[in-house]
Amino acid sequence: MKSELEKLNNGDWYYFLDSAVVARKARAAQLCQDFNALPATDAAAQTAKIRDLFGTAGTRLSVQAHFHCDYGKNIHVGDDFLSNYNLTILDIAPVTMGNHVMIGPNVGIYTVNHPMTASGRREYKAKALPITIGNDVWLGGNVVILPGVTIGNNVVVAAGAVVNSDVPDNTLMAGVPAKPIKSLSEF
């Protein structure tokens, strides 16, 4: 029989109150609390704490407080990663971001979903699907990325958009749900 973590890692429905899942979240909550308590003027301490929290991170990393996540070790960012205030990443499944990614304030990146049935929610079930964000992506303020989405390279997602499906390279997306607005030149 699969453990809840094995179910989680395979994209199966899992019991989100399982002790192993709760322990991962508690560790992340403590590290996020530690990060958010650091002085805003101590960029070196902030960077060191985020590097402890993330699975991997490239060069030139900047994350502003407040930051929240579910696990941390499933977050992988490339070089020149910048996030503004109040980023939340529910990284029960992996969240992988390329190089030169900029994230505006109040963005939510959510790999986890819950059943559409009341009975499934009463059983505390969840399912996690990975999110991939390419190189040279800008997510505007208040953007939401939903489970299982892949965003290509050179993409801009306009403020307030909700991305619920894959986004091709060189695209400006906007709206709820997000739709392609126009093609972007590579440089």
PDB file of C-alpha atoms in Angstrom:
ATOM      1  CA  MET A   1       0.000   0.000   0.000  1.00  0.00           C
ATOM      2  CA  LYS A   2       1.311   3.447  -0.943  1.00  0.00           C
ATOM      3  CA  SER A   3       2.091   6.006   1.753  1.00  0.00           C
ATOM      4  CA  GLU A   4       0.424   9.399   1.534  1.00  0.00           C
ATOM      5  CA  LEU A   5       3.743  10.935   0.387  1.00  0.00           C
ATOM      6  CA  GLU A   6       4.022   8.326  -2.393  1.00  0.00           C
ATOM      7  CA  LYS A   7       0.466   9.132  -3.477  1.00  0.00           C
ATOM      8  CA  LEU A   8       1.267  12.822  -3.359  1.00  0.00           C
ATOM      9  CA  ASN A   9       4.418  12.386  -5.455  1.00  0.00           C
ATOM     10  CA  ASN A  10       2.540  10.315  -8.057  1.00  0.00           C
ATOM     11  CA  GLY A  11      -0.259  12.834  -8.579  1.00  0.00           C
ATOM     12  CA  ASP A  12      -2.785  10.584  -6.825  1.00  0.00           C
ATOM     13  CA  TRP A  13      -5.388  11.729  -4.315  1.00  0.00           C
ATOM     14  CA  TYR A  14      -3.761  11.858  -0.879  1.00  0.00           C
ATOM     15  CA  TYR A  15      -4.890  12.569   2.689  1.00  0.00           C
ATOM     16  CA  PHE A  16      -3.600  16.057   3.427  1.00  0.00           C
ATOM     17  CA  LEU A  17      -3.780  15.640   7.214  1.00  0.00           C
ATOM     18  CA  ASP A  18      -1.309  12.726   7.078  1.00  0.00           C
ATOM     19  CA  SER A  19       1.423  13.213   9.704  1.00  0.00           C
ATOM     20  CA  ALA A  20       4.258  13.207   7.124  1.00  0.00           C
ATOM     21  CA  VAL A  21       2.491  15.826   4.977  1.00  0.00           C
ATOM     22  CA  VAL A  22       1.726  17.943   8.055  1.00  0.00           C
ATOM     23  CA  ALA A  23       5.358  17.720   9.222  1.00  0.00           C
ATOM     24  CA  ARG A  24       6.637  18.979   5.850  1.00  0.00           C
ATOM     25  CA  LYS A  25       4.228  21.899   5.986  1.00  0.00           C
ATOM     26  CA  ALA A  26       5.144  22.710   9.597  1.00  0.00           C
ATOM     27  CA  ARG A  27       8.856  22.841   8.726  1.00  0.00           C
ATOM     28  CA  ALA A  28       8.143  25.178   5.818  1.00  0.00           C
ATOM     29  CA  ALA A  29       5.874  27.368   7.949  1.00  0.00           C
ATOM     30  CA  GLN A  30       8.660  27.780  10.514  1.00  0.00           C
ATOM     31  CA  LEU A  31      11.278  28.643   7.888  1.00  0.00           C
ATOM     32  CA  CYS A  32       8.881  31.122   6.247  1.00  0.00           C
ATOM     33  CA  GLN A  33       8.207  32.709   9.639  1.00  0.00           C
ATOM     34  CA  ASP A  34      11.973  32.995  10.216  1.00  0.00           C
ATOM     35  CA  PHE A  35      12.455  34.556   6.759  1.00  0.00           C
ATOM     36  CA  ASN A  36       9.588  37.011   7.192  1.00  0.00           C
ATOM     37  CA  ALA A  37      10.992  38.161  10.564  1.00  0.00           C
ATOM     38  CA  LEU A  38      14.354  39.169   9.072  1.00  0.00           C
ATOM     39  CA  PRO A  39      15.033  42.896   8.640  1.00  0.00           C
ATOM     40  CA  ALA A  40      14.134  44.102   5.135  1.00  0.00           C
ATOM     41  CA  THR A  41      17.545  45.777   5.000  1.00  0.00           C
ATOM     42  CA  ASP A  42      19.445  42.494   5.493  1.00  0.00           C
ATOM     43  CA  ALA A  43      19.368  41.111   1.955  1.00  0.00           C
ATOM     44  CA  ALA A  44      22.203  38.660   2.670  1.00  0.00           C
ATOM     45  CA  ALA A  45      20.310  37.015   5.553  1.00  0.00           C
ATOM     46  CA  GLN A  46      17.109  36.912   3.503  1.00  0.00           C
ATOM     47  CA  THR A  47      18.903  35.257   0.589  1.00  0.00           C
ATOM     48  CA  ALA A  48      20.581  32.703   2.864  1.00  0.00           C
ATOM     49  CA  LYS A  49      17.257  31.772   4.497  1.00  0.00           C
ATOM     50  CA  ILE A  50      15.476  31.393   1.141  1.00  0.00           C
ATOM     51  CA  ARG A  51      18.332  29.207  -0.118  1.00  0.00           C
ATOM     52  CA  ASP A  52      17.790  26.996   2.954  1.00  0.00           C
ATOM     53  CA  LEU A  53      14.093  26.784   2.145  1.00  0.00           C
ATOM     54  CA  PHE A  54      14.183  26.258  -1.651  1.00  0.00           C
ATOM     55  CA  GLY A  55      15.216  22.988  -3.287  1.00  0.00           C
ATOM     56  CA  THR A  56      17.589  24.797  -5.672  1.00  0.00           C
ATOM     57  CA  ALA A  57      18.262  28.391  -6.671  1.00  0.00           C
ATOM     58  CA  GLY A  58      20.594  29.973  -9.201  1.00  0.00           C
ATOM     59  CA  THR A  59      22.607  33.150  -8.926  1.00  0.00           C
ATOM     60  CA  ARG A  60      21.114  36.545  -8.053  1.00  0.00           C
ATOM     61  CA  LEU A  61      18.115  35.568  -5.980  1.00  0.00           C
ATOM     62  CA  SER A  62      15.793  38.191  -4.458  1.00  0.00           C
ATOM     63  CA  VAL A  63      12.608  37.370  -2.547  1.00  0.00           C
ATOM     64  CA  GLN A  64      10.715  40.054  -0.648  1.00  0.00           C
ATOM     65  CA  ALA A  65       8.736  39.369   2.516  1.00  0.00           C
ATOM     66  CA  HIS A  66       6.157  38.137   3.111  1.00  0.00           C
ATOM     67  CA  PHE A  67       6.759  34.764   1.555  1.00  0.00           C
ATOM     68  CA  HIS A  68       4.785  31.573   2.217  1.00  0.00           C
ATOM     69  CA  CYS A  69       5.052  28.010   0.930  1.00  0.00           C
ATOM     70  CA  ASP A  70       3.894  24.474   1.753  1.00  0.00           C
ATOM     71  CA  TYR A  71       7.214  22.656   1.562  1.00  0.00           C
ATOM     72  CA  GLY A  72       9.987  24.751   0.012  1.00  0.00           C
ATOM     73  CA  LYS A  73      12.162  21.885  -1.184  1.00  0.00           C
ATOM     74  CA  ASN A  74       9.911  21.496  -4.253  1.00  0.00           C
ATOM     75  CA  ILE A  75      10.712  25.055  -5.382  1.00  0.00           C
ATOM     76  CA  HIS A  76      13.466  25.297  -7.991  1.00  0.00           C
ATOM     77  CA  VAL A  77      14.424  28.649  -9.519  1.00  0.00           C
ATOM     78  CA  GLY A  78      17.093  29.617 -12.036  1.00  0.00           C
ATOM     79  CA  ASP A  79      19.391  32.616 -12.247  1.00  0.00           C
ATOM     80  CA  ASP A  80      18.105  36.164 -11.712  1.00  0.00           C
ATOM     81  CA  PHE A  81      14.932  35.257  -9.820  1.00  0.00           C
ATOM     82  CA  LEU A  82      13.004  38.188  -8.349  1.00  0.00           C
ATOM     83  CA  SER A  83       9.745  38.158  -6.435  1.00  0.00           C
ATOM     84  CA  ASN A  84       7.940  41.110  -4.962  1.00  0.00           C
ATOM     85  CA  TYR A  85       5.917  41.169  -1.732  1.00  0.00           C
ATOM     86  CA  ASN A  86       3.469  38.469  -0.609  1.00  0.00           C
ATOM     87  CA  LEU A  87       4.335  35.540  -2.840  1.00  0.00           C
ATOM     88  CA  THR A  88       2.614  32.267  -1.927  1.00  0.00           C
ATOM     89  CA  ILE A  89       3.774  29.018  -3.503  1.00  0.00           C
ATOM     90  CA  LEU A  90       1.850  25.893  -2.553  1.00  0.00           C
ATOM     91  CA  ASP A  91       4.598  23.520  -3.624  1.00  0.00           C
ATOM     92  CA  ILE A  92       3.221  20.170  -2.591  1.00  0.00           C
ATOM     93  CA  ALA A  93       4.264  19.178  -6.147  1.00  0.00           C
ATOM     94  CA  PRO A  94       7.389  20.626  -7.812  1.00  0.00           C
ATOM     95  CA  VAL A  95       7.416  24.244  -8.990  1.00  0.00           C
ATOM     96  CA  THR A  96      10.247  24.798 -11.455  1.00  0.00           C
ATOM     97  CA  MET A  97      11.106  28.253 -12.794  1.00  0.00           C
ATOM     98  CA  GLY A  98      13.744  29.137 -15.351  1.00  0.00           C
ATOM     99  CA  ASN A  99      16.160  32.045 -15.562  1.00  0.00           C
ATOM    100  CA  HIS A 100      15.167  35.720 -15.463  1.00  0.00           C
ATOM    101  CA  VAL A 101      11.761  35.214 -13.825  1.00  0.00           C
ATOM    102  CA  MET A 102      10.118  38.253 -12.235  1.00  0.00           C
ATOM    103  CA  ILE A 103       7.054  37.949 -10.015  1.00  0.00           C
ATOM    104  CA  GLY A 104       4.872  40.889  -8.992  1.00  0.00           C
ATOM    105  CA  PRO A 105       3.207  41.390  -5.604  1.00  0.00           C
ATOM    106  CA  ASN A 106       0.470  39.146  -4.225  1.00  0.00           C
ATOM    107  CA  VAL A 107       1.038  36.273  -6.655  1.00  0.00           C
ATOM    108  CA  GLY A 108      -0.175  32.746  -5.912  1.00  0.00           C
ATOM    109  CA  ILE A 109       1.320  29.618  -7.473  1.00  0.00           C
ATOM    110  CA  TYR A 110      -0.757  26.606  -6.445  1.00  0.00           C
ATOM    111  CA  THR A 111       0.127  22.992  -7.242  1.00  0.00           C
ATOM    112  CA  VAL A 112      -2.586  21.538  -5.008  1.00  0.00           C
ATOM    113  CA  ASN A 113      -6.269  21.018  -5.698  1.00  0.00           C
ATOM    114  CA  HIS A 114      -9.172  19.444  -3.812  1.00  0.00           C
ATOM    115  CA  PRO A 115     -12.071  17.249  -4.958  1.00  0.00           C
ATOM    116  CA  MET A 116     -15.134  18.764  -6.574  1.00  0.00           C
ATOM    117  CA  THR A 117     -17.313  16.547  -4.384  1.00  0.00           C
ATOM    118  CA  ALA A 118     -18.296  17.358  -0.816  1.00  0.00           C
ATOM    119  CA  SER A 119     -17.575  13.762   0.200  1.00  0.00           C
ATOM    120  CA  GLY A 120     -14.005  14.000  -1.157  1.00  0.00           C
ATOM    121  CA  ARG A 121     -13.388  17.254   0.686  1.00  0.00           C
ATOM    122  CA  ARG A 122     -14.809  15.750   3.904  1.00  0.00           C
ATOM    123  CA  GLU A 123     -12.187  13.001   3.561  1.00  0.00           C
ATOM    124  CA  TYR A 124      -9.455  15.713   3.439  1.00  0.00           C
ATOM    125  CA  LYS A 125      -8.232  14.653   0.033  1.00  0.00           C
ATOM    126  CA  ALA A 126      -5.968  16.650  -2.227  1.00  0.00           C
ATOM    127  CA  LYS A 127      -4.073  16.143  -5.476  1.00  0.00           C
ATOM    128  CA  ALA A 128      -0.872  17.884  -6.481  1.00  0.00           C
ATOM    129  CA  LEU A 129       0.283  18.591 -10.038  1.00  0.00           C
ATOM    130  CA  PRO A 130       3.622  20.242 -10.929  1.00  0.00           C
ATOM    131  CA  ILE A 131       3.949  23.744 -12.349  1.00  0.00           C
ATOM    132  CA  THR A 132       6.713  24.725 -14.777  1.00  0.00           C
ATOM    133  CA  ILE A 133       7.566  28.331 -15.653  1.00  0.00           C
ATOM    134  CA  GLY A 134      10.096  28.990 -18.420  1.00  0.00           C
ATOM    135  CA  ASN A 135      12.831  31.583 -18.908  1.00  0.00           C
ATOM    136  CA  ASP A 136      12.212  35.332 -19.191  1.00  0.00           C
ATOM    137  CA  VAL A 137       8.746  35.251 -17.631  1.00  0.00           C
ATOM    138  CA  TRP A 138       7.046  38.156 -15.868  1.00  0.00           C
ATOM    139  CA  LEU A 139       4.008  37.463 -13.696  1.00  0.00           C
ATOM    140  CA  GLY A 140       2.199  40.717 -12.892  1.00  0.00           C
ATOM    141  CA  GLY A 141       0.630  41.539  -9.551  1.00  0.00           C
ATOM    142  CA  ASN A 142      -2.179  39.333  -8.240  1.00  0.00           C
ATOM    143  CA  VAL A 143      -1.612  36.608 -10.845  1.00  0.00           C
ATOM    144  CA  VAL A 144      -2.728  33.081  -9.925  1.00  0.00           C
ATOM    145  CA  ILE A 145      -1.176  29.977 -11.521  1.00  0.00           C
ATOM    146  CA  LEU A 146      -3.244  26.806 -11.074  1.00  0.00           C
ATOM    147  CA  PRO A 147      -2.079  23.166 -10.716  1.00  0.00           C
ATOM    148  CA  GLY A 148      -0.463  21.396 -13.665  1.00  0.00           C
ATOM    149  CA  VAL A 149       0.211  24.516 -15.769  1.00  0.00           C
ATOM    150  CA  THR A 150       3.313  24.918 -17.931  1.00  0.00           C
ATOM    151  CA  ILE A 151       4.257  28.469 -18.947  1.00  0.00           C
ATOM    152  CA  GLY A 152       6.670  28.800 -21.860  1.00  0.00           C
ATOM    153  CA  ASN A 153       9.612  31.150 -22.393  1.00  0.00           C
ATOM    154  CA  ASN A 154       9.280  34.908 -22.883  1.00  0.00           C
ATOM    155  CA  VAL A 155       5.786  35.131 -21.424  1.00  0.00           C
ATOM    156  CA  VAL A 156       4.107  38.068 -19.712  1.00  0.00           C
ATOM    157  CA  VAL A 157       1.027  37.378 -17.604  1.00  0.00           C
ATOM    158  CA  ALA A 158      -0.923  40.591 -16.988  1.00  0.00           C
ATOM    159  CA  ALA A 159      -1.936  41.657 -13.491  1.00  0.00           C
ATOM    160  CA  GLY A 160      -4.922  39.840 -12.056  1.00  0.00           C
ATOM    161  CA  ALA A 161      -4.893  36.963 -14.558  1.00  0.00           C
ATOM    162  CA  VAL A 162      -5.763  33.408 -13.552  1.00  0.00           C
ATOM    163  CA  VAL A 163      -3.751  30.895 -15.589  1.00  0.00           C
ATOM    164  CA  ASN A 164      -5.533  27.530 -15.770  1.00  0.00           C
ATOM    165  CA  SER A 165      -3.982  26.080 -18.949  1.00  0.00           C
ATOM    166  CA  ASP A 166      -0.578  25.873 -20.611  1.00  0.00           C
ATOM    167  CA  VAL A 167       0.914  29.027 -22.153  1.00  0.00           C
ATOM    168  CA  PRO A 168       3.050  28.914 -25.328  1.00  0.00           C
ATOM    169  CA  ASP A 169       6.342  30.766 -25.734  1.00  0.00           C
ATOM    170  CA  ASN A 170       6.335  34.476 -26.639  1.00  0.00           C
ATOM    171  CA  THR A 171       2.828  35.233 -25.405  1.00  0.00           C
ATOM    172  CA  LEU A 172       1.080  38.008 -23.491  1.00  0.00           C
ATOM    173  CA  MET A 173      -1.733  36.521 -21.374  1.00  0.00           C
ATOM    174  CA  ALA A 174      -4.524  38.374 -19.566  1.00  0.00           C
ATOM    175  CA  GLY A 175      -7.938  37.820 -18.039  1.00  0.00           C
ATOM    176  CA  VAL A 176      -9.897  35.349 -15.958  1.00  0.00           C
ATOM    177  CA  PRO A 177      -9.329  32.740 -17.134  1.00  0.00           C
ATOM    178  CA  ALA A 178      -6.167  33.950 -18.876  1.00  0.00           C
ATOM    179  CA  LYS A 179      -6.267  34.047 -22.663  1.00  0.00           C
ATOM    180  CA  PRO A 180      -3.559  34.939 -25.205  1.00  0.00           C
ATOM    181  CA  ILE A 181      -3.697  38.644 -26.059  1.00  0.00           C
ATOM    182  CA  LYS A 182      -0.802  38.881 -28.507  1.00  0.00           C
ATOM    183  CA  SER A 183       2.520  37.397 -29.533  1.00  0.00           C
ATOM    184  CA  LEU A 184       5.693  38.907 -28.139  1.00  0.00           C
ATOM    185  CA  SER A 185       9.002  39.327 -29.930  1.00  0.00           C
ATOM    186  CA  GLU A 186      11.870  37.351 -28.451  1.00  0.00           C
ATOM    187  CA  PHE A 187      13.890  40.480 -27.576  1.00  0.00           C
TER     188      PHE A 187
END
